[in-house]
Coordinates of C-alpha atoms in Angstrom, one line a residue:
M1072 CA -38.1 -26.5 6.1
K1073 CA -38.6 -27.7 2.2
Y1074 CA -37.3 -30.8 0.8
I1075 CA -35.7 -30.4 -2.3
Y1076 CA -34.6 -33.9 -3.9
N1077 CA -30.3 -33.6 -4.3
T1078 CA -30.5 -34.8 -8.9
D1079 CA -27.8 -37.9 -9.9
K1080 CA -26.5 -34.2 -11.7
D1081 CA -26.5 -32.2 -8.8
I1082 CA -24.8 -34.5 -6.3
K1083 CA -22.0 -35.5 -8.9
E1084 CA -21.4 -31.8 -9.5
M1085 CA -21.3 -31.0 -6.1
L1086 CA -18.5 -33.9 -5.0
D1087 CA -16.7 -32.1 -8.3
V1088 CA -16.4 -28.7 -6.6
I1089 CA -15.8 -30.6 -3.1
G1090 CA -13.2 -32.6 -4.7
V1091 CA -13.7 -36.1 -4.5
Q1092 CA -15.5 -38.8 -7.2
S1093 CA -18.4 -40.3 -4.7
F1094 CA -19.9 -39.5 -1.6
E1095 CA -18.2 -42.7 0.4
E1096 CA -15.0 -41.3 -0.8
L1097 CA -16.3 -38.4 1.0
I1098 CA -16.9 -39.2 4.0
K1099 CA -14.4 -41.9 4.6
A1100 CA -12.9 -40.1 6.4
I1101 CA -15.5 -41.2 9.7
P1102 CA -14.8 -45.4 10.0
Y1103 CA -16.7 -48.0 8.6
D1104 CA -18.2 -50.4 11.8
V1105 CA -19.5 -46.9 13.5
R1106 CA -21.7 -46.3 10.4
F1107 CA -25.5 -47.2 10.6
K1108 CA -25.7 -50.0 7.8
D1109 CA -29.0 -51.3 8.6
D1110 CA -32.6 -50.3 7.2
I1111 CA -34.1 -46.7 8.8
G1112 CA -37.1 -48.5 8.3
I1113 CA -39.2 -45.1 7.1
G1114 CA -40.8 -47.1 4.1
R1115 CA -41.6 -46.9 1.0
P1116 CA -42.2 -43.9 -1.0
L1117 CA -45.6 -42.3 -1.0
S1118 CA -47.7 -40.3 -3.2
E1119 CA -49.6 -37.2 -1.9
Q1120 CA -53.2 -39.6 -1.4
E1121 CA -51.3 -41.5 0.7
L1122 CA -48.9 -39.6 1.6
L1123 CA -52.1 -37.6 3.8
S1124 CA -53.8 -40.9 4.8
E1125 CA -50.6 -42.1 7.1
V1126 CA -50.9 -38.5 8.7
S1127 CA -54.2 -38.7 9.8
G1128 CA -53.3 -41.9 10.8
L1129 CA -50.8 -40.7 13.3
K1130 CA -53.0 -37.8 14.3
N1131 CA -55.5 -39.5 15.1
K1132 CA -53.3 -41.6 17.8
N1133 CA -52.9 -37.6 19.6
M1134 CA -54.1 -37.8 23.9
I1135 CA -56.8 -35.6 24.2
C1136 CA -54.5 -32.7 26.7
F1137 CA -56.0 -31.7 29.7
N1138 CA -52.7 -30.9 31.2
G1139 CA -51.8 -28.6 33.2
G1140 CA -50.0 -26.7 35.2
G1141 CA -48.0 -24.2 33.0
V1142 CA -48.7 -24.9 29.3
Y1143 CA -50.7 -25.2 27.7
D1144 CA -52.7 -27.3 24.7
H1145 CA -54.4 -23.7 22.5
Y1146 CA -55.8 -23.1 19.4
I1147 CA -53.4 -21.1 17.2
P1148 CA -54.6 -19.9 14.2
S1149 CA -52.4 -21.4 10.7
V1150 CA -51.8 -17.6 9.6
V1151 CA -49.1 -17.3 13.0
D1152 CA -47.7 -20.8 11.4
F1153 CA -47.8 -18.7 7.4
L1154 CA -46.4 -15.7 8.8
A1155 CA -44.0 -16.4 11.6
S1156 CA -42.2 -19.3 9.1
R1157 CA -41.0 -16.3 6.3
S1158 CA -38.4 -16.4 5.4
E1159 CA -38.0 -13.1 6.6
F1160 CA -38.6 -13.9 10.0
Y1161 CA -37.6 -17.5 10.2
T1162 CA -34.0 -17.3 9.9
S1163 CA -31.0 -18.0 11.8
Y1164 CA -29.2 -14.7 11.1
T1165 CA -28.3 -12.9 14.2
P1166 CA -29.5 -8.9 13.5
Y1167 CA -26.0 -7.4 15.0
Q1168 CA -26.5 -4.3 13.5
A1169 CA -30.2 -4.4 14.5
E1170 CA -31.3 -0.6 13.5
V1171 CA -30.6 -2.3 10.1
S1172 CA -33.7 -4.8 10.9
Q1173 CA -36.4 -1.8 11.3
G1174 CA -38.9 -5.1 10.6
T1175 CA -37.7 -7.1 13.4
L1176 CA -37.2 -3.9 15.5
Q1177 CA -40.8 -3.2 14.7
Y1178 CA -42.9 -6.4 15.0
L1179 CA -40.3 -6.6 19.1
Y1180 CA -42.4 -3.3 19.4
E1181 CA -45.7 -4.3 19.0
F1182 CA -45.3 -7.4 20.8
Q1183 CA -43.7 -4.8 24.1
S1184 CA -46.5 -2.9 23.6
M1185 CA -49.5 -4.9 23.6
I1186 CA -47.6 -6.8 26.4
S1187 CA -47.7 -3.6 28.4
A1188 CA -51.1 -3.6 27.5
L1189 CA -52.4 -6.3 29.0
S1190 CA -50.2 -5.9 32.7
G1191 CA -51.1 -2.4 32.9
L1192 CA -47.7 -1.3 33.9
G1193 CA -45.2 1.1 31.3
V1194 CA -42.9 -0.6 30.0
S1195 CA -42.1 -4.5 28.8
N1196 CA -38.9 -6.2 27.3
A1197 CA -38.6 -7.8 24.4
S1198 CA -39.3 -11.4 25.8
L1199 CA -36.6 -13.9 28.1
Y1200 CA -36.1 -16.5 27.1
D1201 CA -40.0 -18.0 29.3
G1202 CA -42.2 -17.9 33.0
A1203 CA -39.7 -19.3 34.6
S1204 CA -36.5 -17.2 33.9
S1205 CA -39.0 -14.4 34.0
L1206 CA -39.5 -14.7 37.3
A1207 CA -35.8 -15.1 38.4
E1208 CA -35.1 -12.0 36.8
A1209 CA -38.2 -9.8 37.8
C1210 CA -36.1 -10.7 41.6
S1211 CA -32.7 -9.7 40.6
M1212 CA -34.3 -6.8 39.2
A1213 CA -36.0 -6.0 42.6
L1214 CA -32.9 -6.6 44.5
N1215 CA -31.0 -4.5 42.4
I1216 CA -33.4 -1.6 43.7
N1217 CA -33.3 -1.3 46.8
Q1218 CA -30.4 -3.3 47.6
R1219 CA -31.8 -5.5 50.3
K1220 CA -30.9 -9.6 50.8
K1221 CA -34.3 -11.1 51.0
V1222 CA -37.2 -12.9 48.5
L1223 CA -40.0 -13.7 49.6
L1224 CA -42.3 -16.4 46.9
S1225 CA -45.4 -17.8 47.5
S1226 CA -45.9 -21.0 47.8
A1227 CA -48.6 -21.9 45.4
I1228 CA -46.6 -19.9 42.8
N1229 CA -45.8 -23.1 40.0
P1230 CA -42.9 -25.4 41.7
A1231 CA -40.8 -25.1 38.4
Y1232 CA -40.3 -21.4 38.7
L1233 CA -39.5 -21.6 42.3
E1234 CA -36.4 -23.7 42.0
V1235 CA -35.4 -21.4 38.6
V1236 CA -35.7 -18.6 41.5
K1237 CA -34.1 -20.3 43.5
T1238 CA -31.1 -22.2 41.2
Y1239 CA -30.5 -18.3 39.8
L1240 CA -30.6 -17.1 43.4
S1241 CA -28.2 -19.6 45.3
N1242 CA -24.7 -17.6 44.3
R1243 CA -25.9 -14.3 45.8
S1244 CA -25.8 -14.3 49.6
I1245 CA -30.1 -13.9 48.6
D1246 CA -32.4 -15.7 51.1
V1247 CA -35.1 -17.4 49.2
D1248 CA -38.3 -17.5 51.6
V1249 CA -41.4 -19.5 50.0
L1250 CA -44.6 -18.3 51.9
G1251 CA -47.3 -21.5 52.6
S1252 CA -50.6 -21.1 51.7
V1253 CA -54.1 -22.1 53.3
K1254 CA -56.2 -23.7 51.3
G1255 CA -55.0 -23.3 47.8
Y1256 CA -53.9 -19.6 48.5
T1257 CA -50.9 -17.4 49.6
D1258 CA -51.4 -17.0 53.4
I1259 CA -51.7 -14.3 54.0
D1260 CA -51.6 -13.3 57.2
S1261 CA -48.3 -15.3 58.3
F1262 CA -47.0 -12.4 55.4
K1263 CA -48.0 -9.6 58.0
N1264 CA -46.5 -11.6 60.8
R1265 CA -43.2 -11.2 59.9
H1266 CA -41.0 -9.4 61.8
D1267 CA -37.9 -8.7 58.9
L1268 CA -40.3 -7.2 55.9
E1269 CA -38.4 -4.6 55.9
E1270 CA -35.3 -6.8 54.8
V1271 CA -37.7 -7.8 52.0
A1272 CA -36.5 -7.0 47.9
C1273 CA -39.3 -8.1 46.7
I1274 CA -42.9 -10.8 47.3
A1275 CA -44.6 -12.3 43.9
I1276 CA -48.1 -13.8 44.4
Q1277 CA -48.6 -15.3 40.7
S1278 CA -52.5 -15.2 40.2
P1279 CA -54.1 -17.9 39.2
N1280 CA -51.5 -19.6 41.5
Y1281 CA -50.3 -23.1 40.0
Y1282 CA -53.3 -25.0 41.4
G1283 CA -56.2 -23.1 38.7
L1284 CA -56.8 -20.2 41.4
I1285 CA -57.2 -16.2 41.2
E1286 CA -55.4 -14.5 44.6
N1287 CA -55.9 -10.8 45.7
W1288 CA -53.5 -8.3 43.8
K1289 CA -55.3 -5.8 45.7
K1290 CA -55.4 -7.3 48.8
W1291 CA -52.0 -8.1 49.6
S1292 CA -50.8 -4.8 47.1
K1293 CA -52.0 -3.0 50.2
K1294 CA -50.4 -5.2 52.8
V1295 CA -47.6 -4.8 51.1
P1296 CA -44.6 -1.9 52.6
K1297 CA -43.7 0.9 50.3
K1298 CA -39.8 0.4 49.4
M1299 CA -41.0 -3.2 48.9
I1300 CA -41.3 -4.6 45.5
F1301 CA -44.5 -6.1 44.8
I1302 CA -44.6 -8.5 41.3
A1303 CA -47.2 -10.9 39.9
V1304 CA -46.6 -13.6 37.9
S1305 CA -49.6 -14.6 35.2
D1306 CA -50.5 -16.7 32.5
P1307 CA -51.7 -13.6 30.3
L1308 CA -54.5 -15.2 28.7
S1309 CA -55.9 -14.3 32.0
L1310 CA -54.9 -11.1 31.9
S1311 CA -58.2 -10.4 29.4
V1312 CA -60.5 -11.2 32.1
L1313 CA -58.7 -10.3 35.4
A1314 CA -57.8 -6.9 36.4
S1315 CA -53.8 -5.8 35.5
P1316 CA -51.4 -5.9 37.4
G1317 CA -50.6 -2.5 37.4
S1318 CA -53.8 -1.8 38.2
C1319 CA -54.1 -3.7 41.4
G1320 CA -50.7 -2.2 42.7
A1321 CA -48.0 -4.6 40.6
D1322 CA -44.7 -2.6 40.4
I1323 CA -43.5 -5.8 37.9
Y1324 CA -45.5 -8.8 36.0
C1325 CA -43.7 -11.7 34.3
G1326 CA -45.9 -14.9 33.1
E1327 CA -45.2 -17.8 30.5
G1328 CA -46.2 -16.4 27.0
Q1329 CA -46.9 -19.9 25.4
S1330 CA -50.8 -20.0 25.4
L1331 CA -49.9 -16.6 22.9
G1332 CA -49.2 -18.5 20.1
V1333 CA -46.6 -21.1 20.9
Y1334 CA -46.7 -24.6 20.9
M1335 CA -46.3 -26.6 23.6
S1336 CA -43.2 -28.5 21.7
M1337 CA -42.7 -31.1 24.0
G1338 CA -41.7 -28.1 26.7
G1339 CA -40.1 -25.5 25.0
P1340 CA -38.8 -23.5 24.5
F1341 CA -41.3 -20.8 25.0
L1342 CA -41.6 -17.0 25.8
G1343 CA -40.8 -14.7 29.2
L1344 CA -43.0 -12.1 29.3
L1345 CA -41.3 -8.7 31.9
S1346 CA -43.2 -5.7 32.4
S1347 CA -42.9 -3.0 35.3
K1348 CA -43.7 0.9 35.8
K1349 CA -41.2 3.2 33.6
D1350 CA -39.7 4.7 37.2
Y1351 CA -37.7 1.2 36.7
V1352 CA -37.1 1.1 32.9
R1353 CA -33.3 1.1 33.4
K1354 CA -33.0 -2.1 35.9
M1355 CA -35.2 -3.6 33.5
P1356 CA -33.4 -6.8 32.2
G1357 CA -33.3 -7.8 28.6
R1358 CA -33.7 -5.8 25.1
I1359 CA -36.1 -3.0 24.6
V1360 CA -37.1 -1.5 21.9
G1361 CA -38.6 2.0 21.2
K1362 CA -39.1 4.0 18.9
T1363 CA -38.2 7.4 17.3
N1364 CA -37.2 9.7 14.4
D1365 CA -35.1 9.0 11.9
I1366 CA -33.4 12.2 10.4
D1367 CA -36.1 12.4 7.5
G1368 CA -38.9 12.1 10.1
K1369 CA -40.2 8.7 9.5
D1370 CA -40.9 6.8 12.5
A1371 CA -37.6 4.9 13.4
Y1372 CA -37.0 1.6 16.1
V1373 CA -34.3 1.4 17.2
L1374 CA -32.4 -1.3 20.8
T1375 CA -32.5 2.1 23.3
L1376 CA -30.9 1.7 27.3
Q1377 CA -28.6 -0.4 26.2
A1378 CA -26.1 1.1 28.9
R1379 CA -28.0 -1.4 31.1
E1380 CA -27.3 -4.9 28.9
Q1381 CA -24.3 -6.9 30.0
H1382 CA -22.6 -6.3 26.2
I1383 CA -21.8 -3.1 27.4
R1384 CA -21.0 -2.3 30.8
R1385 CA -21.1 -6.5 32.1
N1386 CA -19.9 -5.6 35.9
K1387 CA -22.3 -3.1 36.0
A1388 CA -25.2 -5.3 33.9
S1389 CA -28.7 -5.3 35.2
S1390 CA -28.6 -9.4 34.1
N1391 CA -26.2 -11.5 32.0
I1392 CA -29.1 -12.3 29.5
C1393 CA -28.2 -10.8 26.4
T1394 CA -30.2 -12.4 23.8
N1395 CA -34.5 -12.7 23.9
Q1396 CA -37.5 -15.2 22.6
S1397 CA -37.5 -12.6 19.3
L1398 CA -39.1 -16.0 16.3
L1399 CA -42.0 -16.8 19.7
A1400 CA -42.7 -12.9 20.6
L1401 CA -42.7 -12.8 16.7
R1402 CA -45.9 -15.5 16.9
A1403 CA -47.1 -13.9 19.8
A1404 CA -48.2 -10.8 18.5
I1405 CA -49.6 -12.0 14.8
Y1406 CA -52.1 -14.3 17.4
M1407 CA -52.3 -10.9 19.6
S1408 CA -53.0 -9.4 16.8
L1409 CA -55.7 -11.3 15.4
L1410 CA -57.7 -11.9 17.9
G1411 CA -57.5 -8.4 19.5
K1412 CA -58.9 -7.7 22.9
A1413 CA -62.7 -9.2 22.2
G1414 CA -61.1 -12.5 21.0
L1415 CA -58.5 -12.7 23.4
Q1416 CA -61.2 -12.0 25.8
K1417 CA -63.6 -15.2 24.4
I1418 CA -60.7 -17.4 24.3
A1419 CA -60.4 -17.2 28.6
K1420 CA -64.3 -17.2 28.8
I1421 CA -64.6 -20.8 26.2
S1422 CA -62.0 -22.2 28.3
F1423 CA -63.8 -21.0 32.0
S1424 CA -67.2 -21.8 30.8
K1425 CA -66.1 -25.6 30.0
S1426 CA -63.7 -26.2 32.9
Q1427 CA -66.6 -25.2 35.0
Y1428 CA -68.6 -27.6 33.1
L1429 CA -66.3 -30.7 34.0
A1430 CA -65.2 -29.1 37.6
N1431 CA -69.0 -30.2 38.3
A1432 CA -69.0 -33.0 36.4
I1433 CA -66.1 -34.6 38.7
S1434 CA -67.4 -33.4 41.9
E1435 CA -70.3 -35.9 42.0
I1436 CA -68.9 -38.5 41.0
N1437 CA -68.3 -40.8 44.0
G1438 CA -64.5 -40.8 45.0
Y1439 CA -63.9 -36.9 43.8
S1440 CA -63.9 -33.9 45.3
I1441 CA -62.8 -29.9 44.4
P1442 CA -60.8 -29.4 47.7
Y1443 CA -60.6 -25.7 47.0
G1444 CA -63.8 -24.8 44.9
N1445 CA -64.5 -23.0 42.0
N1446 CA -62.6 -19.6 42.0
F1447 CA -60.6 -20.8 39.3
I1448 CA -60.0 -20.0 34.7
K1449 CA -59.2 -23.1 33.4
E1450 CA -57.3 -24.8 36.1
F1451 CA -58.0 -26.9 39.1
V1452 CA -57.4 -29.2 41.0
V1453 CA -58.7 -32.4 41.8
D1454 CA -58.8 -34.9 44.8
S1455 CA -59.5 -38.3 44.4
K1456 CA -60.0 -41.7 47.4
R1457 CA -57.8 -43.5 44.1
S1458 CA -53.8 -43.8 43.1
V1459 CA -53.6 -40.9 41.4
D1460 CA -50.4 -42.5 39.6
E1461 CA -53.1 -45.6 38.5
I1462 CA -55.4 -43.0 36.8
I1463 CA -52.7 -41.3 34.9
E1464 CA -51.7 -44.6 33.6
N1465 CA -55.4 -45.7 33.2
A1466 CA -56.0 -42.2 31.5
K1467 CA -52.7 -43.4 28.8
N1468 CA -54.8 -46.5 27.5
E1469 CA -57.7 -43.8 27.2
N1470 CA -55.6 -41.5 24.4
I1471 CA -56.3 -38.9 27.8
S1472 CA -53.2 -36.9 29.3
L1473 CA -53.9 -36.1 32.9
S1474 CA -50.5 -34.5 35.4
K1475 CA -50.0 -35.1 38.9
L1476 CA -49.7 -32.3 41.1
K1477 CA -46.3 -31.4 42.3
N1478 CA -45.3 -31.0 45.9
T1479 CA -48.2 -32.6 47.5
N1480 CA -48.0 -36.3 49.4
K1481 CA -52.1 -36.4 48.4
N1482 CA -53.4 -38.5 46.0
R1483 CA -54.4 -34.9 43.1
F1484 CA -54.2 -34.3 39.8
L1485 CA -54.1 -30.9 38.1
I1486 CA -56.7 -30.5 35.0
A1487 CA -56.8 -27.3 32.3
V1488 CA -59.7 -27.3 30.1
T1489 CA -58.5 -25.3 26.9
E1490 CA -61.0 -23.5 24.5
K1491 CA -59.7 -26.9 22.9
R1492 CA -61.6 -29.4 24.4
T1493 CA -65.3 -30.4 23.0
R1494 CA -68.1 -31.4 24.9
N1495 CA -67.2 -34.9 23.7
E1496 CA -63.8 -35.0 25.2
I1497 CA -64.8 -33.3 28.2
D1498 CA -66.6 -36.2 28.8
Q1499 CA -64.9 -39.1 27.5
L1500 CA -62.4 -37.6 31.2
V1501 CA -66.1 -37.5 33.2
S1502 CA -67.4 -40.9 32.1
F1503 CA -64.0 -42.1 31.8
L1504 CA -63.1 -41.3 36.0
K1505 CA -66.8 -43.0 36.8
K1506 CA -65.3 -46.2 35.7
Q1507 CA -62.2 -45.7 37.8

């Protein structure tokens, strides 16, 4: 938000309109003893040159981010910020008469089209809250499709996602089972040997999974019974170089869109993605933007199939969600349009190359290993003979940020390498680990 200074004249005019003589009179209802009286401590006003120098100094304190686990430090072109911050988009206005805001509907339609292209599935919605809620909504969608009472989730799915799904379904008398994993991959044999598959509504497999490994969706789709819904979970950037969920036989795709032009932002807000086969469009949660023609034959965009939504028929709605992450969907649409297919592939390939380089370097350090091998794109698990808590804490002193692997008693941590990480930063991490 731009800062506009209020002159003494401006302040007097505002106070006159309010009907008070001073600012003190305006806030007299606030007891004096609870008011903040100390110096805020932001220092004196700075010139532009001094301010740039100050901000540059703060920037140098940023940590080198090797954190994984579903949120990634990708580069965001400045044009994404510039366009998404235009007042036509960056507004608190809610378009209750949605069709009046044709520009908003058009970019959401384009966003849906691009997510459908990445996922290889026929229809996408206008976004959900985040990747975790997208998986939960996908499971609810599957339950509504085949009216069964069990959900199967891979243990190699992000643990935070698993917790959200369990929370979503906790009051619906639904059994949520978690399939184990073998050497980092979902255990397909334990799935095949189950005797309750006719009762299972869906199975969800993440690839690349929480450990960064690429699961074999095609192999899984051949083992999933016909009436069971196959849900593929994935980081959308990975889909630029991997076979799409649709081409691998998935019925529903869901994922976290943060890597598509959305900042890490201390953990949110993020962008939930959801696509499915066209056959299931009337069971899909959330907003869907459609394209039609107006009475003059010109292109027009509308919110379509709204009878699915809770503001129309609450008791029969496919979901209780009644919003979307419109501004973040805009950022993702700008980002994908700017980079195109080749650009997205280039980012994935650079991340792959740099992460492979780092993994190979770490595997040569005494006391460290890569337990699950090199079948990953940008994220992998490191096993250490040393205390991971100590390693992570010591890394902070070197301005390096690492993340611990959740749901394990072993000394393991998760590393992600994006296109932003330089060779010097990667070598700095290697040198640090050698000294531990």
